[in-house]
Short mmCIF file of C-alpha atoms in Angstrom, two decimals:
data_model
loop_
_atom_site.label_atom_id
_atom_site.label_comp_id
_atom_site.label_asym_id
_atom_site.label_seq_id
_atom_site.Cartn_x
_atom_site.Cartn_y
_atom_site.Cartn_z
CA MET D 1 0.00 0.00 0.00
CA THR D 2 1.09 3.56 -0.56
CA LEU D 3 1.79 6.03 2.23
CA LYS D 4 -1.47 7.84 1.45
CA GLU D 5 -3.39 4.55 1.62
CA MET D 6 -1.72 3.73 4.93
CA TYR D 7 -2.93 7.03 6.41
CA GLU D 8 -6.43 6.41 5.03
CA LYS D 9 -6.39 2.96 6.64
CA ILE D 10 -5.72 4.44 10.09
CA GLY D 11 -8.23 7.24 9.58
CA SER D 12 -5.73 10.09 9.43
CA ASP D 13 -5.53 13.18 7.24
CA TYR D 14 -2.58 12.53 4.94
CA ALA D 15 -3.16 15.71 2.92
CA ALA D 16 -2.84 17.88 6.04
CA LEU D 17 0.33 16.07 7.09
CA LEU D 18 1.83 16.40 3.61
CA GLU D 19 1.00 20.09 3.61
CA ARG D 20 2.72 20.52 6.98
CA LEU D 21 5.84 18.42 6.29
CA ALA D 22 5.93 19.05 2.51
CA SER D 23 7.81 15.85 1.64
CA GLU D 24 6.46 12.34 1.17
CA LYS D 25 10.03 11.05 1.41
CA LEU D 26 10.45 12.68 4.84
CA ILE D 27 7.09 11.39 6.06
CA LYS D 28 7.90 7.85 5.00
CA LYS D 29 11.34 8.03 6.61
CA LEU D 30 9.79 9.14 9.92
CA VAL D 31 6.91 6.66 9.74
CA LEU D 32 9.32 3.76 9.20
CA LYS D 33 11.13 4.72 12.41
CA TYR D 34 7.91 4.55 14.47
CA PRO D 35 7.94 0.77 15.11
CA ALA D 36 11.24 1.12 17.00
CA ASN D 37 9.68 3.57 19.45
CA THR D 38 9.07 2.01 22.88
CA SER D 39 6.84 4.67 24.43
CA CYS D 40 3.69 2.54 24.31
CA GLU D 41 5.39 -0.40 26.03
CA GLN D 42 6.94 1.98 28.56
CA LEU D 43 3.52 3.48 29.26
CA LYS D 44 2.12 -0.01 29.87
CA ASN D 45 4.94 -0.79 32.30
CA ASP D 46 4.53 2.55 34.10
CA LEU D 47 0.80 1.99 34.55
CA GLU D 48 1.36 -1.55 35.82
CA LYS D 49 3.81 -0.18 38.41
CA LYS D 50 1.39 2.67 39.22
CA ASP D 51 4.25 5.09 38.50
CA TYR D 52 1.93 7.83 37.28
CA GLU D 53 4.60 10.51 37.03
CA GLN D 54 6.62 8.38 34.64
CA ALA D 55 3.41 7.29 32.89
CA PHE D 56 2.73 10.96 32.20
CA VAL D 57 6.17 11.31 30.59
CA SER D 58 5.72 8.16 28.50
CA CYS D 59 2.22 9.12 27.42
CA HIS D 60 3.23 12.70 26.63
CA THR D 61 6.11 11.39 24.50
CA LEU D 62 3.81 9.05 22.59
CA LYS D 63 1.31 11.87 22.13
CA GLY D 64 3.99 14.12 20.63
CA ILE D 65 5.14 11.45 18.23
CA ALA D 66 1.55 10.69 17.19
CA LEU D 67 0.81 14.39 16.64
CA ASN D 68 3.99 14.94 14.64
CA LEU D 69 3.38 11.90 12.44
CA GLY D 70 -0.31 12.65 11.94
CA PHE D 71 -1.57 9.50 13.67
CA ASP D 72 -4.81 11.25 14.58
CA ALA D 73 -6.67 8.55 16.53
CA LEU D 74 -3.58 7.65 18.55
CA ALA D 75 -2.96 11.33 19.25
CA LYS D 76 -6.53 11.73 20.51
CA CYS D 77 -6.30 8.79 22.95
CA THR D 78 -2.89 9.81 24.25
CA SER D 79 -4.02 13.42 24.64
CA GLU D 80 -6.93 12.26 26.81
CA MET D 81 -4.68 10.16 29.03
CA THR D 82 -2.02 12.86 29.24
CA GLU D 83 -4.58 15.31 30.59
CA LEU D 84 -5.91 12.79 33.12
CA LEU D 85 -2.38 12.05 34.33
CA ARG D 86 -1.53 15.75 34.43
CA ALA D 87 -4.58 16.29 36.66
CA LYS D 88 -3.54 13.29 38.82
CA GLN D 89 -6.79 11.50 37.91
CA CYS D 90 -5.28 8.04 37.90
CA ASP D 91 -8.28 5.83 38.64
CA ASN D 92 -9.57 3.50 35.94
CA LEU D 93 -6.99 4.28 33.25
CA GLU D 94 -7.04 0.70 31.88
CA PRO D 95 -9.85 1.21 29.32
CA LEU D 96 -8.14 4.30 27.93
CA PHE D 97 -4.81 2.48 27.77
CA GLU D 98 -6.53 -0.33 25.84
CA SER D 99 -7.68 2.29 23.30
CA ILE D 100 -4.11 3.59 23.06
CA ARG D 101 -2.75 0.07 22.65
CA ALA D 102 -5.32 -0.75 19.97
CA GLU D 103 -4.52 2.41 17.98
CA HIS D 104 -0.78 1.77 18.36
CA GLU D 105 -1.24 -1.78 17.00
CA LYS D 106 -3.39 -0.46 14.15
CA VAL D 107 -0.60 1.97 13.19
CA LEU D 108 2.04 -0.78 13.37
CA ALA D 109 -0.05 -3.08 11.19
CA ALA D 110 -0.58 -0.33 8.62
CA ILE D 111 3.14 0.50 8.55
CA SER D 112 3.99 -3.14 7.98
CA GLY D 113 1.80 -3.05 4.85
CA LEU D 114 3.62 -0.17 3.19
CA ASP D 115 4.94 -0.80 -0.33
CA GLY D 116 8.49 -2.04 -0.41
CA GLU D 117 8.54 -2.87 3.28
#
């Protein structure tokens, strides 16, 4: 699948991202680096340990990456959790983390289907 098709598959606005970054080559280069990022796994570990300060850092990092790469659904979920953690509202975060994990997996699956990869 093409890069544009990948973004359509995950429900993101490729045209807006292309307008902002102005280079399909740059977008693809950055997207292909995403699977090596460990922020989602780190967030999971932080939540399991109930280390909410570190969970905030991990979630905020993942949110920034998602926003920069135009992974809209992932950015939305991580933004919600970031604000809850910022406000120290740490009860019942598991369902929101499951949404984050699902969107992260959706992005990884889409990346794995890119042409030439």
